Short mmCIF file of C-alpha atoms and ligand atoms in Angstrom, two decimals:
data_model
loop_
_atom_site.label_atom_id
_atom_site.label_comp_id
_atom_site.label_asym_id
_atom_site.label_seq_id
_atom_site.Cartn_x
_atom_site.Cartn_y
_atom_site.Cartn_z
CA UNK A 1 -16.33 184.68 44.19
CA UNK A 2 -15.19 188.41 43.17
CA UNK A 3 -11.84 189.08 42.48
CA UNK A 4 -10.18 192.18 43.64
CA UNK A 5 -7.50 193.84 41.86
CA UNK A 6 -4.24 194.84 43.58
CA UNK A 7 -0.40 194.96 43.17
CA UNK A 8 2.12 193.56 44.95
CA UNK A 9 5.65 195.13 44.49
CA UNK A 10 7.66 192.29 43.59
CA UNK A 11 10.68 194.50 42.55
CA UNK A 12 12.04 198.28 42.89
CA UNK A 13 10.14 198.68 46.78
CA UNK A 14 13.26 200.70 48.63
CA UNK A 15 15.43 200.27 45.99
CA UNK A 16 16.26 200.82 42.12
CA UNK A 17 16.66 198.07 40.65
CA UNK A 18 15.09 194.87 39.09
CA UNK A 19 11.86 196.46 38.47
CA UNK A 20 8.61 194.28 38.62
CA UNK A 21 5.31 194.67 39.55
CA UNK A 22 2.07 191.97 39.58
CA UNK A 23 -1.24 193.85 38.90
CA UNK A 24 -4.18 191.43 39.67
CA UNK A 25 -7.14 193.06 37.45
CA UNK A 26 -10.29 190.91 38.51
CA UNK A 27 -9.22 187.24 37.05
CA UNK A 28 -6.62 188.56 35.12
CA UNK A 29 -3.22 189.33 36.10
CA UNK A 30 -0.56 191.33 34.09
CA UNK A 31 3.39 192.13 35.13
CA UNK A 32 4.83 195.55 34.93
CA UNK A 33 8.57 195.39 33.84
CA UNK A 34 10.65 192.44 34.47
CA UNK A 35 14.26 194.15 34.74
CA UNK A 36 17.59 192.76 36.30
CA UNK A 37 18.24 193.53 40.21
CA UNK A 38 22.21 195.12 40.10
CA UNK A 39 24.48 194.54 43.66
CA UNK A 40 27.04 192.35 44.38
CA UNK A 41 27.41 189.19 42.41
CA UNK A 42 26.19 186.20 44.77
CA UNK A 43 22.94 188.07 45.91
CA UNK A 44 22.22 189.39 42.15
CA UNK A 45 22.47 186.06 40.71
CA UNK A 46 20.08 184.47 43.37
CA UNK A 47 17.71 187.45 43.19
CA UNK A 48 17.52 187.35 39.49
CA UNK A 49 17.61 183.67 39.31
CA UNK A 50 14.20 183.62 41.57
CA UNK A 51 11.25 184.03 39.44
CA UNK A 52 7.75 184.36 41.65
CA UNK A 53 5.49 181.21 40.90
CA UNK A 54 2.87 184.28 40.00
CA UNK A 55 4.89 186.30 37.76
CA UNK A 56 5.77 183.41 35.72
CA UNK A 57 1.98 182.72 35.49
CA UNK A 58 1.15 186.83 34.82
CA UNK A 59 -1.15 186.65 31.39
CA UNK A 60 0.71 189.63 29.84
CA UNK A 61 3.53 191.83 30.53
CA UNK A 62 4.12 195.71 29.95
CA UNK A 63 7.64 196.93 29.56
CA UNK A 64 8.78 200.77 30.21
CA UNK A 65 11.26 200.97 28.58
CA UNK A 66 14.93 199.14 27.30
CA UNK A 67 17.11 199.74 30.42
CA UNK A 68 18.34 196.78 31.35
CA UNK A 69 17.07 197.34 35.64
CA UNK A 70 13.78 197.40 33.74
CA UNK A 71 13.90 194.75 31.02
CA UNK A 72 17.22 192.78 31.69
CA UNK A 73 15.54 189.67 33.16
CA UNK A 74 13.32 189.15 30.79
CA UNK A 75 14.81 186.08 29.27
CA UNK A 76 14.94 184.41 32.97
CA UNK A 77 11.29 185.13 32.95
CA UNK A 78 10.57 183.33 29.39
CA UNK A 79 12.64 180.99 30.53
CA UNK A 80 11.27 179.62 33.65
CA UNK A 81 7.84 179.66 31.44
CA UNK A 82 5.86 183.00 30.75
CA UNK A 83 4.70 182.28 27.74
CA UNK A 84 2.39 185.96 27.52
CA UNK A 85 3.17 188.91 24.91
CA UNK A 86 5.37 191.45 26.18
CA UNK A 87 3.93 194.67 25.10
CA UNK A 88 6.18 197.72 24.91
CA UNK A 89 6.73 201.11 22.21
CA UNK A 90 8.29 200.30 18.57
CA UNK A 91 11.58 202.04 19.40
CA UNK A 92 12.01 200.26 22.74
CA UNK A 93 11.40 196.55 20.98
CA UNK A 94 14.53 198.05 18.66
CA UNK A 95 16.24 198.80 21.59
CA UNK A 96 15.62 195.66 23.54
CA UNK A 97 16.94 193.10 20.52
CA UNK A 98 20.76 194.42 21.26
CA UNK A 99 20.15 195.00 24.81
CA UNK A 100 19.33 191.96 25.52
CA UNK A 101 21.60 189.72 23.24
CA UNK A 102 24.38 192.12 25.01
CA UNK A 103 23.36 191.53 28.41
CA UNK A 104 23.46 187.59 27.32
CA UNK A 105 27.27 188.02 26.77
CA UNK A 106 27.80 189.39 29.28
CA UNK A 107 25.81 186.96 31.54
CA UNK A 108 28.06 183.99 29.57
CA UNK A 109 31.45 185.72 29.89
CA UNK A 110 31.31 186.49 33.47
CA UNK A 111 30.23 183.18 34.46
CA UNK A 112 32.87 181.79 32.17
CA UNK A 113 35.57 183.69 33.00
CA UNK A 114 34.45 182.58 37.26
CA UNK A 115 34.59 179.22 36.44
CA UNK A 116 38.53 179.69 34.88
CA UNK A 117 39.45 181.36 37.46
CA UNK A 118 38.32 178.41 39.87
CA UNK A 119 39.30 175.88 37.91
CA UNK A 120 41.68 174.27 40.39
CA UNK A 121 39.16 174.77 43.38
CA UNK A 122 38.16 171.36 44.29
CA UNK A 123 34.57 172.94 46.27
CA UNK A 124 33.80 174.93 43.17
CA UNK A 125 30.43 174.55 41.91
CA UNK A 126 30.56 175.58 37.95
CA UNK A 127 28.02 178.33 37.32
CA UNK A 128 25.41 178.23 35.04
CA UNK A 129 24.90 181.61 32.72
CA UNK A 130 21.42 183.39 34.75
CA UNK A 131 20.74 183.47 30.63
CA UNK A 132 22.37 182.50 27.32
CA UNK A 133 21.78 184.37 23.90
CA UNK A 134 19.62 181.58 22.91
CA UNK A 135 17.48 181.98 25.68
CA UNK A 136 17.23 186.32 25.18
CA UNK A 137 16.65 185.30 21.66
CA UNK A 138 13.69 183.18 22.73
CA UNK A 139 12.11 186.38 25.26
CA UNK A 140 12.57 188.97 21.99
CA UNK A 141 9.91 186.55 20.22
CA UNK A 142 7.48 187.65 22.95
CA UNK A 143 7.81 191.34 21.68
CA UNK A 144 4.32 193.26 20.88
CA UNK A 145 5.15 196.87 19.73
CA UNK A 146 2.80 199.62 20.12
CA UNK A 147 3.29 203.22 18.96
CA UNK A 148 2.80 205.92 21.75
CA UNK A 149 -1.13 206.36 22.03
CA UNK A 150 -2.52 203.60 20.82
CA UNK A 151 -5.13 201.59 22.88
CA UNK A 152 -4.86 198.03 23.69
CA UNK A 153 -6.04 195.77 25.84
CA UNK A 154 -3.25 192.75 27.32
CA UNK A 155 -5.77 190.90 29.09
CA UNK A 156 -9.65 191.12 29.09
CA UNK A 157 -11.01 194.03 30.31
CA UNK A 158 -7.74 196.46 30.67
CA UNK A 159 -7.22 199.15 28.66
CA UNK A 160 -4.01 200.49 28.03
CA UNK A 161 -1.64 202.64 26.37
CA UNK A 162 2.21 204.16 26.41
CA UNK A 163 2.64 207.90 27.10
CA UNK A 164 5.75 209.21 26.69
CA UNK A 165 8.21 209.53 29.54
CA UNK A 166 11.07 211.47 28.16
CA UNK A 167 13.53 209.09 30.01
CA UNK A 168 15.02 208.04 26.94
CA UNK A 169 14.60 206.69 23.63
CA UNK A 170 11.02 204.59 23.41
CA UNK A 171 10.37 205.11 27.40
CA UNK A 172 6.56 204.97 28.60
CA UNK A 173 4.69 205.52 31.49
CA UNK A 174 1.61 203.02 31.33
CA UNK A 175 -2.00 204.56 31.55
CA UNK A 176 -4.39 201.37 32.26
CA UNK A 177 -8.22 201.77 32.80
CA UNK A 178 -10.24 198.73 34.66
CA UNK A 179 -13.24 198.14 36.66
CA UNK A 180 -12.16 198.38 40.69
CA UNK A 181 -14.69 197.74 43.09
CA UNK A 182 -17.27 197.97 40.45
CA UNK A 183 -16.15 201.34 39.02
CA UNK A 184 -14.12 202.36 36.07
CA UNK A 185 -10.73 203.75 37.18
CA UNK A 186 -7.44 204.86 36.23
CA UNK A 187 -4.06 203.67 36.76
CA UNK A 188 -0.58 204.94 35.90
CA UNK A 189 2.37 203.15 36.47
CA UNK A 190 5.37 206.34 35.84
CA UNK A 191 8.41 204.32 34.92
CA UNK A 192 11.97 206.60 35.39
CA UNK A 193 10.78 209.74 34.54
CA UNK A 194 12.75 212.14 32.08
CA UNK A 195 13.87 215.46 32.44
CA UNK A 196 12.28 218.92 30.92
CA UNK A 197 14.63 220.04 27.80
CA UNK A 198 16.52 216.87 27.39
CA UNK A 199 18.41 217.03 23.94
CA UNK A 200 16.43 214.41 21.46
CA UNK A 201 13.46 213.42 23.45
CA UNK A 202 10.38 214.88 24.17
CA UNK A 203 9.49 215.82 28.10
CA UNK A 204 7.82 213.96 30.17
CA UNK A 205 3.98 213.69 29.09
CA UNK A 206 1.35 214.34 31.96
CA UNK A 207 -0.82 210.94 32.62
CA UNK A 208 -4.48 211.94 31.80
CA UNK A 209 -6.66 212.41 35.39
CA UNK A 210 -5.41 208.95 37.37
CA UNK A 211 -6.89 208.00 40.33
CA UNK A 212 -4.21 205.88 41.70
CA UNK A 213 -0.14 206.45 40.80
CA UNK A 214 2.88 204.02 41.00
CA UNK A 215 5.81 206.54 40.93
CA UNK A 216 9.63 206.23 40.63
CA UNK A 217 11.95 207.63 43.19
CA UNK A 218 15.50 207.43 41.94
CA UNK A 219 15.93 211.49 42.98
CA UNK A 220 13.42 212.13 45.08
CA UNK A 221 15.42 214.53 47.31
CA UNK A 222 17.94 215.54 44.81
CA UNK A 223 18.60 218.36 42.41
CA UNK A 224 20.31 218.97 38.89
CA UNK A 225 21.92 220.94 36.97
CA UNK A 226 19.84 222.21 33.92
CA UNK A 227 19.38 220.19 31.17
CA UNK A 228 20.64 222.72 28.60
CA UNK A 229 23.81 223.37 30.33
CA UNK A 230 25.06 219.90 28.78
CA UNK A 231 26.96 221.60 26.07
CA UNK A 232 28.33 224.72 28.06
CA UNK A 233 30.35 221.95 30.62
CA UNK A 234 31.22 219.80 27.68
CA UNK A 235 32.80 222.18 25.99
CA UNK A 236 34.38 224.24 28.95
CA UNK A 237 36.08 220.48 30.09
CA UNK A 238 37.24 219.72 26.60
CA UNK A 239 39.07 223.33 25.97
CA UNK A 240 41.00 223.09 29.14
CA UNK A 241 42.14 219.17 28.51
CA UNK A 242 43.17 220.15 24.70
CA UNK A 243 44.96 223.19 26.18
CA UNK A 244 47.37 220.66 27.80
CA UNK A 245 47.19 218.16 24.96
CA UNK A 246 45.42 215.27 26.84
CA UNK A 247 42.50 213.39 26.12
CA UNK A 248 38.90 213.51 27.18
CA UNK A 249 37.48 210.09 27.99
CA UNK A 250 33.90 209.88 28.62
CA UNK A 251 32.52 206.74 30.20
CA UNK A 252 28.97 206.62 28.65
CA UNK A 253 25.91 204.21 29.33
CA UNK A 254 25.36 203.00 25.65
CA UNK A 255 21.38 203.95 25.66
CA UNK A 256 21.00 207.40 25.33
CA UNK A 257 24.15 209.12 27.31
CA UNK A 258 26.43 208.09 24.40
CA UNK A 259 23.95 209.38 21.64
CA UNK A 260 23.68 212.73 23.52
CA UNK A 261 26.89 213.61 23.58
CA UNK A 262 27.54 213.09 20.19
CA UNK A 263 24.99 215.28 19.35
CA UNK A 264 26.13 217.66 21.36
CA UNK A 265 29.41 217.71 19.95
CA UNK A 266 28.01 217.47 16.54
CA UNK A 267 26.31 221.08 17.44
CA UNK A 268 29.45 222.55 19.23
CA UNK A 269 31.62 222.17 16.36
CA UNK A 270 28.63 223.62 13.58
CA UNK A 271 27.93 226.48 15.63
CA UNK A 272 31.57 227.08 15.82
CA UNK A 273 32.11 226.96 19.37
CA UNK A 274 34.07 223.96 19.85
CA UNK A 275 37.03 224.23 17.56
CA UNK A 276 38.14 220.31 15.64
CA UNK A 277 38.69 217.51 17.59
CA UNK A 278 38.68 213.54 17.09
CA UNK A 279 35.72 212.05 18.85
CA UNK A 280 35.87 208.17 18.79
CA UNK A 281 32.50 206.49 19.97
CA UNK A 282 34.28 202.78 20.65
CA UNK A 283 31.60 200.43 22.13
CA UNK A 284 29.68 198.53 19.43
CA UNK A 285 26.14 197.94 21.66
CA UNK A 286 26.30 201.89 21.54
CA UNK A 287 26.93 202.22 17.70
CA UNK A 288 23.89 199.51 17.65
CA UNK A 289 21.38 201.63 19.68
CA UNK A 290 23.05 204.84 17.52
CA UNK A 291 21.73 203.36 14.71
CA UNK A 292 17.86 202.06 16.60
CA UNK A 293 17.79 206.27 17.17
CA UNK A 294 18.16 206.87 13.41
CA UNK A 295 15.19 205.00 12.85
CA UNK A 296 12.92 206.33 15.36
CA UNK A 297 12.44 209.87 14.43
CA UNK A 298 9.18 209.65 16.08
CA UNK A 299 10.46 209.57 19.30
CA UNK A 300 12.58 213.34 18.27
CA UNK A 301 11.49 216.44 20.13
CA UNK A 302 10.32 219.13 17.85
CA UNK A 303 13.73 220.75 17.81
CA UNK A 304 15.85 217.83 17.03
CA UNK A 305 13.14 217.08 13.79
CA UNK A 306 13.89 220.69 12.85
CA UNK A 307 17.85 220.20 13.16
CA UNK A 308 17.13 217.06 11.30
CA UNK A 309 15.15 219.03 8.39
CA UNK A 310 18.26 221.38 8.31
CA UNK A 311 21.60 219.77 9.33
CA UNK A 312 20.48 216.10 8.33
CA UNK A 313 21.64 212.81 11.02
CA UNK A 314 22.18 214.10 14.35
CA UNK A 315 25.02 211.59 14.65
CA UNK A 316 27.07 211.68 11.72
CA UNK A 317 29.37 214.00 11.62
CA UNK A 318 32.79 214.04 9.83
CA UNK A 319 35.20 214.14 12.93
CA UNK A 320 33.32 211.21 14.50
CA UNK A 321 34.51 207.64 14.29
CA UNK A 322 32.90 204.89 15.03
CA UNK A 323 35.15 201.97 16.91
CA UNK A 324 33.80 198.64 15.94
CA UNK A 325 36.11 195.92 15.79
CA UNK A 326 38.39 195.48 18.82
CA UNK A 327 41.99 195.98 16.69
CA UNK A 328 40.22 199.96 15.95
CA UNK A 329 39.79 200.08 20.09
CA UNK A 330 43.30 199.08 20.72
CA UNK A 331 44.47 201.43 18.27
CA UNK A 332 43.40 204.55 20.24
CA UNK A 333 45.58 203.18 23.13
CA UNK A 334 48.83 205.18 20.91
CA UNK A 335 46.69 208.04 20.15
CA UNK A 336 49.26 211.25 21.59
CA UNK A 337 46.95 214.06 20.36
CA UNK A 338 44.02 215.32 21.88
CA UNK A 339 40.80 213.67 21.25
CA UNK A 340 37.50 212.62 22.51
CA UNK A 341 36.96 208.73 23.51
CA UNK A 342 33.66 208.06 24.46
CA UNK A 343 33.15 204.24 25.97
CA UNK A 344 31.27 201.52 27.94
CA UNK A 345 30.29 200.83 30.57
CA UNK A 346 28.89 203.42 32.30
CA UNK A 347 29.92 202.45 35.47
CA UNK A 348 33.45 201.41 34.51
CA UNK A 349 32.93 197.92 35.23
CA UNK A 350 33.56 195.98 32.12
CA UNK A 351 34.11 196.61 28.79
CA UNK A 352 36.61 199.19 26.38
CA UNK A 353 36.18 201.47 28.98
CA UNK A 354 38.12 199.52 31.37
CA UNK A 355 41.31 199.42 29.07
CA UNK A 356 41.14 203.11 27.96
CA UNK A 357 40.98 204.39 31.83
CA UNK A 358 44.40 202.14 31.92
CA UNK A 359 45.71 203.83 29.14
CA UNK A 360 44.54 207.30 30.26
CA UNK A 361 44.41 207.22 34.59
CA UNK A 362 48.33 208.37 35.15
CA UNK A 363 48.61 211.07 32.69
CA UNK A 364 47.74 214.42 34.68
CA UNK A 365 47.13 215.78 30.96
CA UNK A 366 44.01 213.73 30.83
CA UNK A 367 40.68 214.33 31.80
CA UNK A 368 37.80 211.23 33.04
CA UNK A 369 34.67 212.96 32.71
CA UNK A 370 31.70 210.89 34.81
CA UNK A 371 28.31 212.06 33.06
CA UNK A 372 26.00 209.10 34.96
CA UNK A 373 25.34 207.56 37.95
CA UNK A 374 27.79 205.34 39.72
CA UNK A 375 26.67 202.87 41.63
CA UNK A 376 28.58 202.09 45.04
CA UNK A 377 31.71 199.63 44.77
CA UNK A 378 32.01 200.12 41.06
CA UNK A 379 35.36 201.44 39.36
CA UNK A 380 33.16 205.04 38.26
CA UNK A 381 31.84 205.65 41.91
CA UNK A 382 36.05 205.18 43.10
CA UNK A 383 36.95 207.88 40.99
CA UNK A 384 33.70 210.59 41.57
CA UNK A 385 35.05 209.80 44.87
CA UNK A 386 38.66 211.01 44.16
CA UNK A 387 40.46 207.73 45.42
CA UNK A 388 44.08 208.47 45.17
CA UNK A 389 44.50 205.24 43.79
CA UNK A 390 42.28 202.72 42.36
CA UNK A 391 42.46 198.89 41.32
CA UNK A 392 42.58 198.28 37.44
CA UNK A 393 42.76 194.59 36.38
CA UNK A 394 44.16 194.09 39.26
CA UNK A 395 46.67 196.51 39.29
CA UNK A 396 46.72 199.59 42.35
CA UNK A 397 47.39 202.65 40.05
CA UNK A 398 47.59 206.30 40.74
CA UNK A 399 44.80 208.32 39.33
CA UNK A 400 47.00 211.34 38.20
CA UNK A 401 44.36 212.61 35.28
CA UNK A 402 41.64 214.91 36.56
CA UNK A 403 38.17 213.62 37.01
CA UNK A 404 35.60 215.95 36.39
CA UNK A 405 31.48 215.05 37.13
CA UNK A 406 29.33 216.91 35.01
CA UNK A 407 25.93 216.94 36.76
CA UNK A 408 23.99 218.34 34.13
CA UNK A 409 23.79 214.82 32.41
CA UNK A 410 20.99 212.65 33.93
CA UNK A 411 18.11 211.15 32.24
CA UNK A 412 16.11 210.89 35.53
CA UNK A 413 13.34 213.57 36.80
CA UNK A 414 15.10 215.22 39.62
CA UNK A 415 12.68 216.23 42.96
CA UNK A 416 10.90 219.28 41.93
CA UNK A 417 10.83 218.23 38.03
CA UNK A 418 9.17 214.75 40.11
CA UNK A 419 7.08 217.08 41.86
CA UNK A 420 6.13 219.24 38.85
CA UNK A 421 4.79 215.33 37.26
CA UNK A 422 3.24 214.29 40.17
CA UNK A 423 1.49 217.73 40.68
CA UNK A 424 0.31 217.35 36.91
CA UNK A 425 -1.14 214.34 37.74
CA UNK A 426 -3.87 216.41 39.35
CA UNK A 427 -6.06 216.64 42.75
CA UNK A 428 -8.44 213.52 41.89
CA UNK A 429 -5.51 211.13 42.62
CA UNK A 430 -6.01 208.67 45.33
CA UNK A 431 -2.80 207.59 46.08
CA UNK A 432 0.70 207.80 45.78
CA UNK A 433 2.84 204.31 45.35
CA UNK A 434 6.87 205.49 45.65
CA UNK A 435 8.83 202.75 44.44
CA UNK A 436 11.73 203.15 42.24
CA UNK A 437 14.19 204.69 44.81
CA UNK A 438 16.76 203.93 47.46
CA UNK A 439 15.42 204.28 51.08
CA UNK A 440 16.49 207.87 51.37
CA UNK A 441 15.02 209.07 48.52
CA UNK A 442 11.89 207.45 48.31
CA UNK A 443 11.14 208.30 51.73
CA UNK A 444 11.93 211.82 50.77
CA UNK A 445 9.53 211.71 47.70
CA UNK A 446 6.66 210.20 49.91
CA UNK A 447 7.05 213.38 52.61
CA UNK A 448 7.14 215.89 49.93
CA UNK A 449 4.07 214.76 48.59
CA UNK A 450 2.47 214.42 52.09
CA UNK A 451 3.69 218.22 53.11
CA UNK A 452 1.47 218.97 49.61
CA UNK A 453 -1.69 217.41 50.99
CA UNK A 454 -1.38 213.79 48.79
CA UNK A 455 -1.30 210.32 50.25
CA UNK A 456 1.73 208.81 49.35
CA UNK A 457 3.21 205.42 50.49
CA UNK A 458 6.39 203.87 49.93
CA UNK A 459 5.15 200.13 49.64
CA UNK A 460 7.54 197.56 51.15
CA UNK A 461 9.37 194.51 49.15
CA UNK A 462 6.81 191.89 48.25
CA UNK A 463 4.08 194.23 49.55
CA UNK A 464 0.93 193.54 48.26
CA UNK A 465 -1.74 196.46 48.15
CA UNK A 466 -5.97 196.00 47.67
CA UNK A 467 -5.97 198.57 45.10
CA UNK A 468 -10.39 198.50 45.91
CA UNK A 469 -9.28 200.04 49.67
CA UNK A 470 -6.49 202.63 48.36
CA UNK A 471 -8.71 204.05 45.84
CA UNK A 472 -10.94 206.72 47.25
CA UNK A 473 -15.03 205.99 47.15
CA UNK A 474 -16.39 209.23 45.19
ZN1 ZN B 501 15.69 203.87 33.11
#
């Protein structure tokens, strides 16, 4: 019997999260990704608690990169009984060790913290964690770095290698060669997709002549602002909150936002445009992944290895603190000049953040600045939408301190730097796969690309697709 390769979208299809997808090559079968789907609580825990009979059984797996919508269920995976290598770059293996024992906590504390508060609920079920530490300890084992470039092969007969995505620190797209339908072809799978003249990180690196092209979505009918004008809104945001002696607090995501804006800062203050000011960075999983981007120069752009060669650690400088222990966090709380706090979660959901936007909301001297993505029904997408008031630990309070959204901050491709990628990918491809993206936008993605002459689909949840029929017979 022959076997035919294909893939069938087990994760990401119409939406963003919980990435995962099941390439069959021949006999062989590898996953791509294996990250945490994010929504309300009761469907997330049953979506990430269901692990596909064939996913478990995949040979190999290939991570992108560390985000946890790409990575997080991992452990669930390991758990239920993958027992393949999990092949990703050096710096994202670095990454993944604290992500991972991070998202653990988090997974215990929330579940602990439900079961407290039901305690006198005679239906109450108790929850189990979807993962402990000891588990996310037991996935990290699994962990097979490669540099950028180098060729292995995961399963026999599949040739593959990370190219740099310039998403953020580590990030790949995945370049695989294998036989389909009796020829030799090539296969990209994108992951998120960086931006052009992101501080740090390379761009985006073109995949070499594919013939077919899984491709992420998350913008792909949006625009940004530039890249480089980061620092100019920064700075413009700080100035006016010091003028009225308030305080700027940034809620960060603690992979990559968080190190950004330190280094912008850091470069404000040298080239004498931003005059002194305290900037605290108080979440310890960011001053853990601050410290996994000292060690991976190789992942710098050329200019950040040249400010490196002449200005030394792009984030050390001597106005920066770094908040570890939770006394240090609660000491900010009396701060009454003006200063920088940059925290987690992104998304204002958990975390230091939480308690510094309590400390900070009611004083119209403050300024929340929202530099990422936030999701719907979270804390962050109530203030980008200018709620009057909004619900902190359970209190209603008035949001008196300006909120400002700096759109120049995003670590995701927007549509015509997607475009630009996908055009790079040249004529000779095939076909178009648009996952990675909420309805509206992968949709979008999938037209543009059709109004340029390519054949682009947007494959369905669970879809699978003959990759022998979508390739093109030359
Ligand atoms: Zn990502």
């Amino acid at each position: 019997m022959t076997h035919r390769c294909a893939i069938t979208f087990l994760g990401a299809a119409r939406t963003v999260t919980g990435s995962m997808h099941l390439l069959e090559a021949g006999e062989h079968s590898v996953l791509v990704d294996c990250g945490m789907y994010q929504g309300r609580r009761q469907e997330a825990l049953a979506k990430n608690r269901t692990i596909p009979a064939a996913a478990r059984d995949a040979e190999a797996l290939l991570l992108t990169h560390a985000h946890i919508d790409h990575s997080g269920n991992l452990p669930t995976l390991v758990k239920r009984g993958f027992a393949g290598a999990i092949h990703c770059t050096t710096a994202t293996a670095d990454l993944c060790q604290h992500m991972l024992l991070d998202a653990a906590r988090i997974q215990e504390s929330d579940t602990a913290w439900l079961n407290r508060k039901n305690e006198d609920n005679p239906d109450w079920v108790p929850l189990e964690p979807l993962y402990t530490e000891e588990d996310a300890q037991r996935a990290l084992k699994h962990l097979a770095p490669h540099p950028y470039g180098e060729e292995f092969a995961p399963v026999p007969g599949l040739r593959s290698r990370f190219i740099d995505a310039g998403h953020v620190l580590g990030s790949a797209s995945i370049e695989l060669q294998l036989a389909i339908g009796g020829k030799d072809r090539r296969l990209v799978f994108s992951g998120d997709i960086g931006r052009r003249h992101l501080p740090l990180l390379r761009d985006p690196s073109l995949p070499d002549h594919p013939d077919l092209v899984v491709m992420e979505s998350t913008y792909g009918n949006r625009m940004h602002a530039p890249a480089e004008d980061m620092k100019a809104q920064l700075l413009e945001v700080i100035e006016q909150t010091r003028a009225r002696g308030g305080k700027i607090v940034i809620p960060s995501f603690a992979l990559e936002r968080a190190q950004e804006i330190v280094f912008a800062l850091k470069q404000l203050v040298e080239a004498g445009r931003l005059a002194p000011i305290p900037v605290y960075l108080d979440s310890p999983l960011a001053v853990n992944l601050t410290e996994v981007f000292r060690r991976h120069r190789e992942c710098y752009d050329a200019e950040t290895l040249a400010y490196v060669e002449g200005h030394g650690d792009p984030f050390g400088f001597n106005l920066l603190s770094m908040v570890e222990s939770t006394d240090a966090s609660k000491e900010l709380n009396s701060l009454s000049t003006p200063a920088v706090i940059i925290s987690a979660s992104g998304m204002c959901e958990t975390g230091r953040i939480v308690h510094h936007l309590r400390n900070s909301i009611e004083g119209p001297h403050n300024t929340i600045v929202i530099v990422g993505y936030q999701a719907p029904h979270t804390l962050g997408r109530r203030l980008v939408e200018r709620r009057p008031t909004v619900k902190i630990f359970g209190v209603e309070r008035e949001v008196r301190a300006e909120v400002r959204v700096l759109n120049a901050f995003s670590a995701h491709a927007d549509r015509d730097e997607l475009l630009w990628w996908a055009e790079g990918c040249g004529e000779q491809v095939s076909r178009f796969f648009v996952v990675h993206g909420d309805p509206d936008q992968c949709d979008a993605l999938a037209r543009h690309l059709t109004q340029r002459g390519r054949k682009a689909i947007v494959p369905s949840p669970a879809e699978r697709i003959f990759l022998d029929e979508a390739v093109d017979t030359r």
